PDB file of C-alpha atoms and ligand atoms in Angstrom:
ATOM      1  CA  UNK A 289     -19.688   0.725  21.773  1.00 85.00           C
ATOM      2  CA  UNK A 290     -18.428  -2.823  21.182  1.00 90.00           C
ATOM      3  CA  UNK A 291     -17.554  -3.745  17.642  1.00 93.00           C
ATOM      4  CA  UNK A 292     -16.012  -6.599  15.696  1.00 96.00           C
ATOM      5  CA  UNK A 293     -13.587  -6.000  12.867  1.00 96.00           C
ATOM      6  CA  UNK A 294     -14.682  -7.891   9.776  1.00 95.00           C
ATOM      7  CA  UNK A 295     -11.377  -9.129   8.432  1.00 91.00           C
ATOM      8  CA  UNK A 296      -9.291 -12.277   8.417  1.00 86.00           C
ATOM      9  CA  UNK A 297      -6.185 -10.225   7.599  1.00 88.00           C
ATOM     10  CA  UNK A 298      -4.214  -9.909  10.876  1.00 89.00           C
ATOM     11  CA  UNK A 299      -2.076  -6.987   9.668  1.00 86.00           C
ATOM     12  CA  UNK A 300      -5.066  -5.005   8.450  1.00 88.00           C
ATOM     13  CA  UNK A 301      -6.813  -5.718  11.740  1.00 91.00           C
ATOM     14  CA  UNK A 302      -3.756  -4.473  13.645  1.00 88.00           C
ATOM     15  CA  UNK A 303      -3.728  -1.226  11.623  1.00 86.00           C
ATOM     16  CA  UNK A 304      -7.416  -0.625  12.362  1.00 90.00           C
ATOM     17  CA  UNK A 305      -7.004  -1.413  16.082  1.00 89.00           C
ATOM     18  CA  UNK A 306      -4.018   0.982  16.324  1.00 86.00           C
ATOM     19  CA  UNK A 307      -5.924   3.839  14.711  1.00 85.00           C
ATOM     20  CA  UNK A 308      -8.882   3.329  17.088  1.00 86.00           C
ATOM     21  CA  UNK A 309      -6.707   2.755  20.159  1.00 85.00           C
ATOM     22  CA  UNK A 310      -7.352   6.185  21.688  1.00 82.00           C
ATOM     23  CA  UNK A 311     -11.078   6.197  21.068  1.00 85.00           C
ATOM     24  CA  UNK A 312     -14.077   5.109  23.108  1.00 83.00           C
ATOM     25  CA  UNK A 313     -14.666   2.091  20.845  1.00 87.00           C
ATOM     26  CA  UNK A 314     -14.218  -1.366  22.372  1.00 91.00           C
ATOM     27  CA  UNK A 315     -12.792  -3.723  19.785  1.00 93.00           C
ATOM     28  CA  UNK A 316     -13.761  -7.362  20.332  1.00 95.00           C
ATOM     29  CA  UNK A 317     -10.555  -9.473  20.349  1.00 93.00           C
ATOM     30  CA  UNK A 318     -10.070 -11.696  17.325  1.00 93.00           C
ATOM     31  CA  UNK A 319     -10.284 -14.806  19.553  1.00 94.00           C
ATOM     32  CA  UNK A 320     -13.838 -13.783  20.561  1.00 95.00           C
ATOM     33  CA  UNK A 321     -14.920 -12.822  17.039  1.00 95.00           C
ATOM     34  CA  UNK A 322     -16.902 -15.285  14.937  1.00 96.00           C
ATOM     35  CA  UNK A 323     -15.182 -15.086  11.567  1.00 95.00           C
ATOM     36  CA  UNK A 324     -17.072 -15.449   8.309  1.00 93.00           C
ATOM     37  CA  UNK A 325     -15.640 -16.049   4.843  1.00 92.00           C
ATOM     38  CA  UNK A 326     -17.401 -13.487   2.688  1.00 94.00           C
ATOM     39  CA  UNK A 327     -17.368 -13.767  -1.104  1.00 92.00           C
ATOM     40  CA  UNK A 328     -16.149 -10.370  -2.286  1.00 91.00           C
ATOM     41  CA  UNK A 329     -18.157 -10.287  -5.506  1.00 94.00           C
ATOM     42  CA  UNK A 330     -19.396  -6.686  -5.316  1.00 96.00           C
ATOM     43  CA  UNK A 331     -18.646  -4.286  -8.160  1.00 96.00           C
ATOM     44  CA  UNK A 332     -17.122  -1.600  -5.912  1.00 98.00           C
ATOM     45  CA  UNK A 333     -15.089  -1.168  -2.721  1.00 98.00           C
ATOM     46  CA  UNK A 334     -18.267   0.166  -1.071  1.00 97.00           C
ATOM     47  CA  UNK A 335     -20.379  -2.879  -2.018  1.00 97.00           C
ATOM     48  CA  UNK A 336     -17.759  -5.329  -0.716  1.00 97.00           C
ATOM     49  CA  UNK A 337     -17.206  -3.420   2.545  1.00 97.00           C
ATOM     50  CA  UNK A 338     -20.925  -3.323   3.191  1.00 95.00           C
ATOM     51  CA  UNK A 339     -21.317  -7.034   2.459  1.00 96.00           C
ATOM     52  CA  UNK A 340     -18.562  -7.909   4.966  1.00 95.00           C
ATOM     53  CA  UNK A 341     -19.988  -5.592   7.654  1.00 95.00           C
ATOM     54  CA  UNK A 342     -23.478  -7.107   7.304  1.00 94.00           C
ATOM     55  CA  UNK A 343     -22.195 -10.697   7.514  1.00 94.00           C
ATOM     56  CA  UNK A 344     -20.027 -10.068  10.610  1.00 95.00           C
ATOM     57  CA  UNK A 345     -22.702  -7.990  12.394  1.00 94.00           C
ATOM     58  CA  UNK A 346     -25.287 -10.728  11.831  1.00 92.00           C
ATOM     59  CA  UNK A 347     -23.246 -13.630  13.191  1.00 94.00           C
ATOM     60  CA  UNK A 348     -21.620 -11.683  16.042  1.00 94.00           C
ATOM     61  CA  UNK A 349     -24.734  -9.778  17.127  1.00 93.00           C
ATOM     62  CA  UNK A 350     -22.960  -6.463  17.581  1.00 93.00           C
ATOM     63  CA  UNK A 351     -21.645  -3.565  15.513  1.00 94.00           C
ATOM     64  CA  UNK A 352     -19.208  -4.568  12.763  1.00 96.00           C
ATOM     65  CA  UNK A 353     -16.629  -2.531  10.938  1.00 96.00           C
ATOM     66  CA  UNK A 354     -15.402  -3.699   7.534  1.00 96.00           C
ATOM     67  CA  UNK A 355     -12.845  -2.301   5.158  1.00 95.00           C
ATOM     68  CA  UNK A 356     -12.456  -3.013   1.481  1.00 96.00           C
ATOM     69  CA  UNK A 357      -9.355  -1.601  -0.033  1.00 97.00           C
ATOM     70  CA  UNK A 358      -7.017  -1.885  -2.956  1.00 98.00           C
ATOM     71  CA  UNK A 359      -4.388  -0.387  -5.180  1.00 98.00           C
ATOM     72  CA  UNK A 360      -5.354   1.549  -8.316  1.00 98.00           C
ATOM     73  CA  UNK A 361      -2.657   2.124 -10.935  1.00 98.00           C
ATOM     74  CA  UNK A 362      -3.142   4.941 -13.463  1.00 98.00           C
ATOM     75  CA  UNK A 363      -1.347   3.186 -16.343  1.00 98.00           C
ATOM     76  CA  UNK A 364      -3.526   0.100 -15.743  1.00 98.00           C
ATOM     77  CA  UNK A 365      -6.737   2.157 -15.856  1.00 98.00           C
ATOM     78  CA  UNK A 366      -7.357   1.667 -12.130  1.00 98.00           C
ATOM     79  CA  UNK A 367      -6.419  -2.035 -11.948  1.00 98.00           C
ATOM     80  CA  UNK A 368      -6.000  -4.105  -9.857  1.00 98.00           C
ATOM     81  CA  UNK A 369      -8.593  -2.078  -7.846  1.00 98.00           C
ATOM     82  CA  UNK A 370     -11.197  -4.302  -6.217  1.00 97.00           C
ATOM     83  CA  UNK A 371      -9.219  -7.339  -7.441  1.00 97.00           C
ATOM     84  CA  UNK A 372      -6.038  -6.296  -5.584  1.00 97.00           C
ATOM     85  CA  UNK A 373      -5.884  -9.338  -3.294  1.00 94.00           C
ATOM     86  CA  UNK A 374      -6.063 -11.735  -6.273  1.00 95.00           C
ATOM     87  CA  UNK A 375      -4.182  -9.777  -8.957  1.00 97.00           C
ATOM     88  CA  UNK A 376      -1.867 -12.724  -9.669  1.00 97.00           C
ATOM     89  CA  UNK A 377      -4.741 -15.234  -9.670  1.00 94.00           C
ATOM     90  CA  UNK A 378      -7.089 -16.943  -7.225  1.00 90.00           C
ATOM     91  CA  UNK A 379      -5.526 -17.932  -3.885  1.00 86.00           C
ATOM     92  CA  UNK A 380      -2.286 -16.059  -4.574  1.00 91.00           C
ATOM     93  CA  UNK A 381      -0.288 -14.315  -1.836  1.00 96.00           C
ATOM     94  CA  UNK A 382       1.259 -10.845  -1.411  1.00 96.00           C
ATOM     95  CA  UNK A 383       4.581 -11.969  -2.925  1.00 97.00           C
ATOM     96  CA  UNK A 384       2.918 -13.307  -6.079  1.00 97.00           C
ATOM     97  CA  UNK A 385       0.872 -10.104  -6.408  1.00 98.00           C
ATOM     98  CA  UNK A 386       3.974  -7.930  -6.073  1.00 98.00           C
ATOM     99  CA  UNK A 387       5.900  -9.949  -8.664  1.00 98.00           C
ATOM    100  CA  UNK A 388       2.931  -9.749 -11.020  1.00 98.00           C
ATOM    101  CA  UNK A 389       2.700  -5.981 -10.518  1.00 98.00           C
ATOM    102  CA  UNK A 390       6.424  -5.520 -11.203  1.00 98.00           C
ATOM    103  CA  UNK A 391       6.117  -7.536 -14.435  1.00 98.00           C
ATOM    104  CA  UNK A 392       2.965  -5.722 -15.540  1.00 98.00           C
ATOM    105  CA  UNK A 393       4.598  -2.338 -14.929  1.00 98.00           C
ATOM    106  CA  UNK A 394       7.916  -3.172 -16.600  1.00 97.00           C
ATOM    107  CA  UNK A 395       8.839  -0.328 -18.972  1.00 96.00           C
ATOM    108  CA  UNK A 396       5.872   1.851 -17.895  1.00 97.00           C
ATOM    109  CA  UNK A 397       6.757   5.513 -17.511  1.00 97.00           C
ATOM    110  CA  UNK A 398       3.578   6.580 -15.774  1.00 98.00           C
ATOM    111  CA  UNK A 399       3.874   4.899 -12.373  1.00 98.00           C
ATOM    112  CA  UNK A 400       1.278   6.998 -10.522  1.00 98.00           C
ATOM    113  CA  UNK A 401      -0.956   4.969  -8.240  1.00 98.00           C
ATOM    114  CA  UNK A 402      -3.188   5.354  -5.210  1.00 98.00           C
ATOM    115  CA  UNK A 403      -4.707   3.213  -2.523  1.00 98.00           C
ATOM    116  CA  UNK A 404      -8.409   3.438  -1.760  1.00 98.00           C
ATOM    117  CA  UNK A 405     -10.050   2.247   1.422  1.00 98.00           C
ATOM    118  CA  UNK A 406     -13.781   2.151   1.918  1.00 98.00           C
ATOM    119  CA  UNK A 407     -14.917   1.637   5.510  1.00 97.00           C
ATOM    120  CA  UNK A 408     -18.409   0.588   6.481  1.00 97.00           C
ATOM    121  CA  UNK A 409     -19.709   0.462  10.044  1.00 96.00           C
ATOM    122  CA  UNK A 410     -22.983  -1.340  10.594  1.00 94.00           C
ATOM    123  CA  UNK A 411     -24.739  -0.709  13.872  1.00 87.00           C
ATOM    124  CA  UNK A 412     -27.367  -3.392  14.508  1.00 75.00           C
ATOM    125  CA  UNK A 413     -29.514  -0.962  16.528  1.00 71.00           C
ATOM    126  CA  UNK A 414     -31.715   0.517  13.820  1.00 64.00           C
ATOM    127  CA  UNK A 415     -29.607  -1.175  11.104  1.00 72.00           C
ATOM    128  CA  UNK A 416     -27.747   2.079  10.609  1.00 85.00           C
ATOM    129  CA  UNK A 417     -24.695   2.330   8.376  1.00 91.00           C
ATOM    130  CA  UNK A 418     -21.883   4.813   8.429  1.00 95.00           C
ATOM    131  CA  UNK A 419     -19.275   4.830   5.699  1.00 97.00           C
ATOM    132  CA  UNK A 420     -16.205   6.758   4.619  1.00 98.00           C
ATOM    133  CA  UNK A 421     -13.561   6.523   1.926  1.00 98.00           C
ATOM    134  CA  UNK A 422      -9.887   7.455   2.130  1.00 98.00           C
ATOM    135  CA  UNK A 423      -7.212   7.762  -0.530  1.00 98.00           C
ATOM    136  CA  UNK A 424      -3.431   7.865  -0.443  1.00 98.00           C
ATOM    137  CA  UNK A 425      -1.293   8.837  -3.447  1.00 98.00           C
ATOM    138  CA  UNK A 426       2.081   7.611  -4.574  1.00 98.00           C
ATOM    139  CA  UNK A 427       3.817   5.701  -7.295  1.00 98.00           C
ATOM    140  CA  UNK A 428       4.939   2.169  -8.067  1.00 98.00           C
ATOM    141  CA  UNK A 429       8.619   1.469  -7.451  1.00 98.00           C
ATOM    142  CA  UNK A 430      10.808  -0.593  -9.797  1.00 97.00           C
ATOM    143  CA  UNK A 431      11.787  -2.991  -7.023  1.00 98.00           C
ATOM    144  CA  UNK A 432      10.626  -4.090  -3.577  1.00 98.00           C
ATOM    145  CA  UNK A 433      11.747  -1.640  -0.899  1.00 97.00           C
ATOM    146  CA  UNK A 434      11.228  -2.249   2.837  1.00 97.00           C
ATOM    147  CA  UNK A 435       9.785  -4.983   5.003  1.00 96.00           C
ATOM    148  CA  UNK A 436       7.055  -3.345   7.146  1.00 96.00           C
ATOM    149  CA  UNK A 437       3.324  -3.518   6.479  1.00 94.00           C
ATOM    150  CA  UNK A 438       1.648  -5.920   4.086  1.00 95.00           C
ATOM    151  CA  UNK A 439       0.331  -6.329   0.548  1.00 97.00           C
ATOM    152  CA  UNK A 440       1.765  -3.850  -1.948  1.00 98.00           C
ATOM    153  CA  UNK A 441       3.511  -1.736   0.726  1.00 98.00           C
ATOM    154  CA  UNK A 442       7.058  -2.600  -0.502  1.00 98.00           C
ATOM    155  CA  UNK A 443       6.197  -1.350  -4.011  1.00 98.00           C
ATOM    156  CA  UNK A 444       4.253   1.763  -3.022  1.00 98.00           C
ATOM    157  CA  UNK A 445       6.231   4.991  -2.637  1.00 98.00           C
ATOM    158  CA  UNK A 446       4.074   7.354  -0.617  1.00 98.00           C
ATOM    159  CA  UNK A 447       4.112  10.970  -1.828  1.00 98.00           C
ATOM    160  CA  UNK A 448       3.098  12.109   1.674  1.00 98.00           C
ATOM    161  CA  UNK A 449       5.892  10.278   3.483  1.00 98.00           C
ATOM    162  CA  UNK A 450       8.624  10.467   0.839  1.00 98.00           C
ATOM    163  CA  UNK A 451       9.369   6.749   1.268  1.00 98.00           C
ATOM    164  CA  UNK A 452       7.764   3.398   0.635  1.00 98.00           C
ATOM    165  CA  UNK A 453       4.961   2.316   2.976  1.00 98.00           C
ATOM    166  CA  UNK A 454       7.140  -0.685   3.823  1.00 98.00           C
ATOM    167  CA  UNK A 455       9.701   1.713   5.361  1.00 98.00           C
ATOM    168  CA  UNK A 456       7.082   3.476   7.505  1.00 97.00           C
ATOM    169  CA  UNK A 457       6.276   2.726  11.133  1.00 95.00           C
ATOM    170  CA  UNK A 458       2.658   1.787  11.868  1.00 92.00           C
ATOM    171  CA  UNK A 459       2.088   5.316  13.221  1.00 92.00           C
ATOM    172  CA  UNK A 460       3.603   7.028  10.182  1.00 96.00           C
ATOM    173  CA  UNK A 461       1.612   4.900   7.752  1.00 95.00           C
ATOM    174  CA  UNK A 462      -1.641   5.469   9.681  1.00 94.00           C
ATOM    175  CA  UNK A 463      -1.126   9.253   9.539  1.00 95.00           C
ATOM    176  CA  UNK A 464      -1.367   9.355   5.727  1.00 97.00           C
ATOM    177  CA  UNK A 465      -2.793   6.020   4.622  1.00 97.00           C
ATOM    178  CA  UNK A 466      -6.091   5.465   2.836  1.00 97.00           C
ATOM    179  CA  UNK A 467      -7.183   3.357   5.834  1.00 95.00           C
ATOM    180  CA  UNK A 468      -6.122   5.947   8.426  1.00 94.00           C
ATOM    181  CA  UNK A 469      -7.927   8.700   6.538  1.00 97.00           C
ATOM    182  CA  UNK A 470     -11.126   6.668   6.088  1.00 97.00           C
ATOM    183  CA  UNK A 471     -11.166   5.554   9.740  1.00 94.00           C
ATOM    184  CA  UNK A 472     -10.655   9.057  11.106  1.00 94.00           C
ATOM    185  CA  UNK A 473     -13.479  10.369   8.895  1.00 96.00           C
ATOM    186  CA  UNK A 474     -15.732   7.541  10.012  1.00 94.00           C
ATOM    187  CA  UNK A 475     -14.915   8.117  13.673  1.00 92.00           C
ATOM    188  CA  UNK A 476     -15.942  11.771  13.472  1.00 93.00           C
ATOM    189  CA  UNK A 477     -19.195  10.747  11.792  1.00 92.00           C
ATOM    190  CA  UNK A 478     -19.774   8.245  14.576  1.00 88.00           C
ATOM    191  CA  UNK A 479     -19.183  10.833  17.297  1.00 87.00           C
ATOM    192  CA  UNK A 480     -21.599  13.172  15.536  1.00 88.00           C
ATOM    193  CA  UNK A 481     -24.184  10.417  15.203  1.00 83.00           C
ATOM    194  CA  UNK A 482     -23.855   9.416  18.902  1.00 77.00           C
ATOM    195  CA  UNK A 483     -24.254  13.059  19.905  1.00 78.00           C
ATOM    196  CA  UNK A 484     -27.432  13.355  17.837  1.00 81.00           C
ATOM    197  CA  UNK A 485     -29.058  10.043  18.759  1.00 72.00           C
ATOM    198  CA  UNK A 486     -27.751   9.052  22.180  1.00 58.00           C
ATOM    199  CA  UNK A 487     -26.544   5.615  20.858  1.00 52.00           C
ATOM    200  CA  UNK A 488     -23.681   4.228  23.001  1.00 49.00           C
TER     201      UNK A 488
HETATM  202  P1  LIG B  34      -9.362  -6.729   0.713  1.00 55.49           P
HETATM  203  O1  LIG B  34      -9.003  -7.591   1.879  1.00 55.49           O
HETATM  204  O2  LIG B  34     -10.331  -7.320  -0.220  1.00 55.49           O
HETATM  205  O3  LIG B  34      -9.720  -5.334   1.135  1.00 55.49           O
HETATM  206  O4  LIG B  34      -8.039  -6.687  -0.182  1.00 55.49           O
HETATM  207  C1  LIG B  34      -7.187  -5.686  -0.062  1.00 55.49           C
HETATM  208  C2  LIG B  34      -5.939  -5.999  -0.882  1.00 55.49           C
HETATM  209  O5  LIG B  34      -5.447  -4.740  -1.353  1.00 55.49           O
HETATM  210  C3  LIG B  34      -4.860  -6.584   0.015  1.00 55.49           C
HETATM  211  O6  LIG B  34      -4.767  -7.954  -0.110  1.00 55.49           O
HETATM  212  C4  LIG B  34      -3.608  -5.890  -0.490  1.00 55.49           C
HETATM  213  O7  LIG B  34      -3.110  -6.617  -1.560  1.00 55.49           O
HETATM  214  C5  LIG B  34      -4.110  -4.550  -1.006  1.00 55.49           C
HETATM  215  N1  LIG B  34      -4.034  -3.514   0.044  1.00 55.49           N
HETATM  216  C6  LIG B  34      -5.046  -2.881   0.683  1.00 55.49           C
HETATM  217  N2  LIG B  34      -4.596  -2.007   1.588  1.00 55.49           N
HETATM  218  C7  LIG B  34      -3.267  -2.096   1.532  1.00 55.49           C
HETATM  219  C8  LIG B  34      -2.234  -1.429   2.265  1.00 55.49           C
HETATM  220  O8  LIG B  34      -2.440  -0.625   3.177  1.00 55.49           O
HETATM  221  N3  LIG B  34      -0.984  -1.772   1.906  1.00 55.49           N
HETATM  222  C9  LIG B  34      -0.689  -2.675   0.930  1.00 55.49           C
HETATM  223  N4  LIG B  34      -1.608  -3.330   0.247  1.00 55.49           N
HETATM  224  C10 LIG B  34      -2.899  -3.048   0.550  1.00 55.49           C
END
């Protein structure tokens, strides 16, 4: 089955493509994907992921896979959550978000946090949706540590890996990340659904 990945984030796209690399899915290259700017105004990760999948499936005329993800910090009652990409304000970048997080967490003893990733796959045939959610637990470091990955990776110490996500290889991160977990769950659902319906 051919599918487009509904994201403008090259690093996120790379993570998704790596996780699906040994599967039967054919990922449309970014150069052949019609990209859409989707307003992420849903009130949940699920609503935003679904909105992105619908928009990309409609304009590209094939299956679309969208992820909506973010960092939830216990001491901040789950913030930045669905606002993770603009925690430091509209049109801010990863660096500004990380600095803002460090400042907001200054002096906080409870540094527990987790990433959530909600994945939605829309298959135009029959307008069927599949979705899955993954979570990865850790805590917020007191300083940036590592240079791999993207977003909050340099501030997120993964409990599973025993190091920051920004010190993990792509393969290591995918084995325990919210996105890796959600994608693997979704892929088994897809295989099940293909087996039951004969969709290719
Ligand atoms: P989205 O593109 O609306 O899903 O925004 C996700 C935002 O959450 C990103 O801009 C990052 O700031 C953060 N985020 C999501 N997943 C990750 C991850 O795997 N590592 C680091 N930051 C992430």
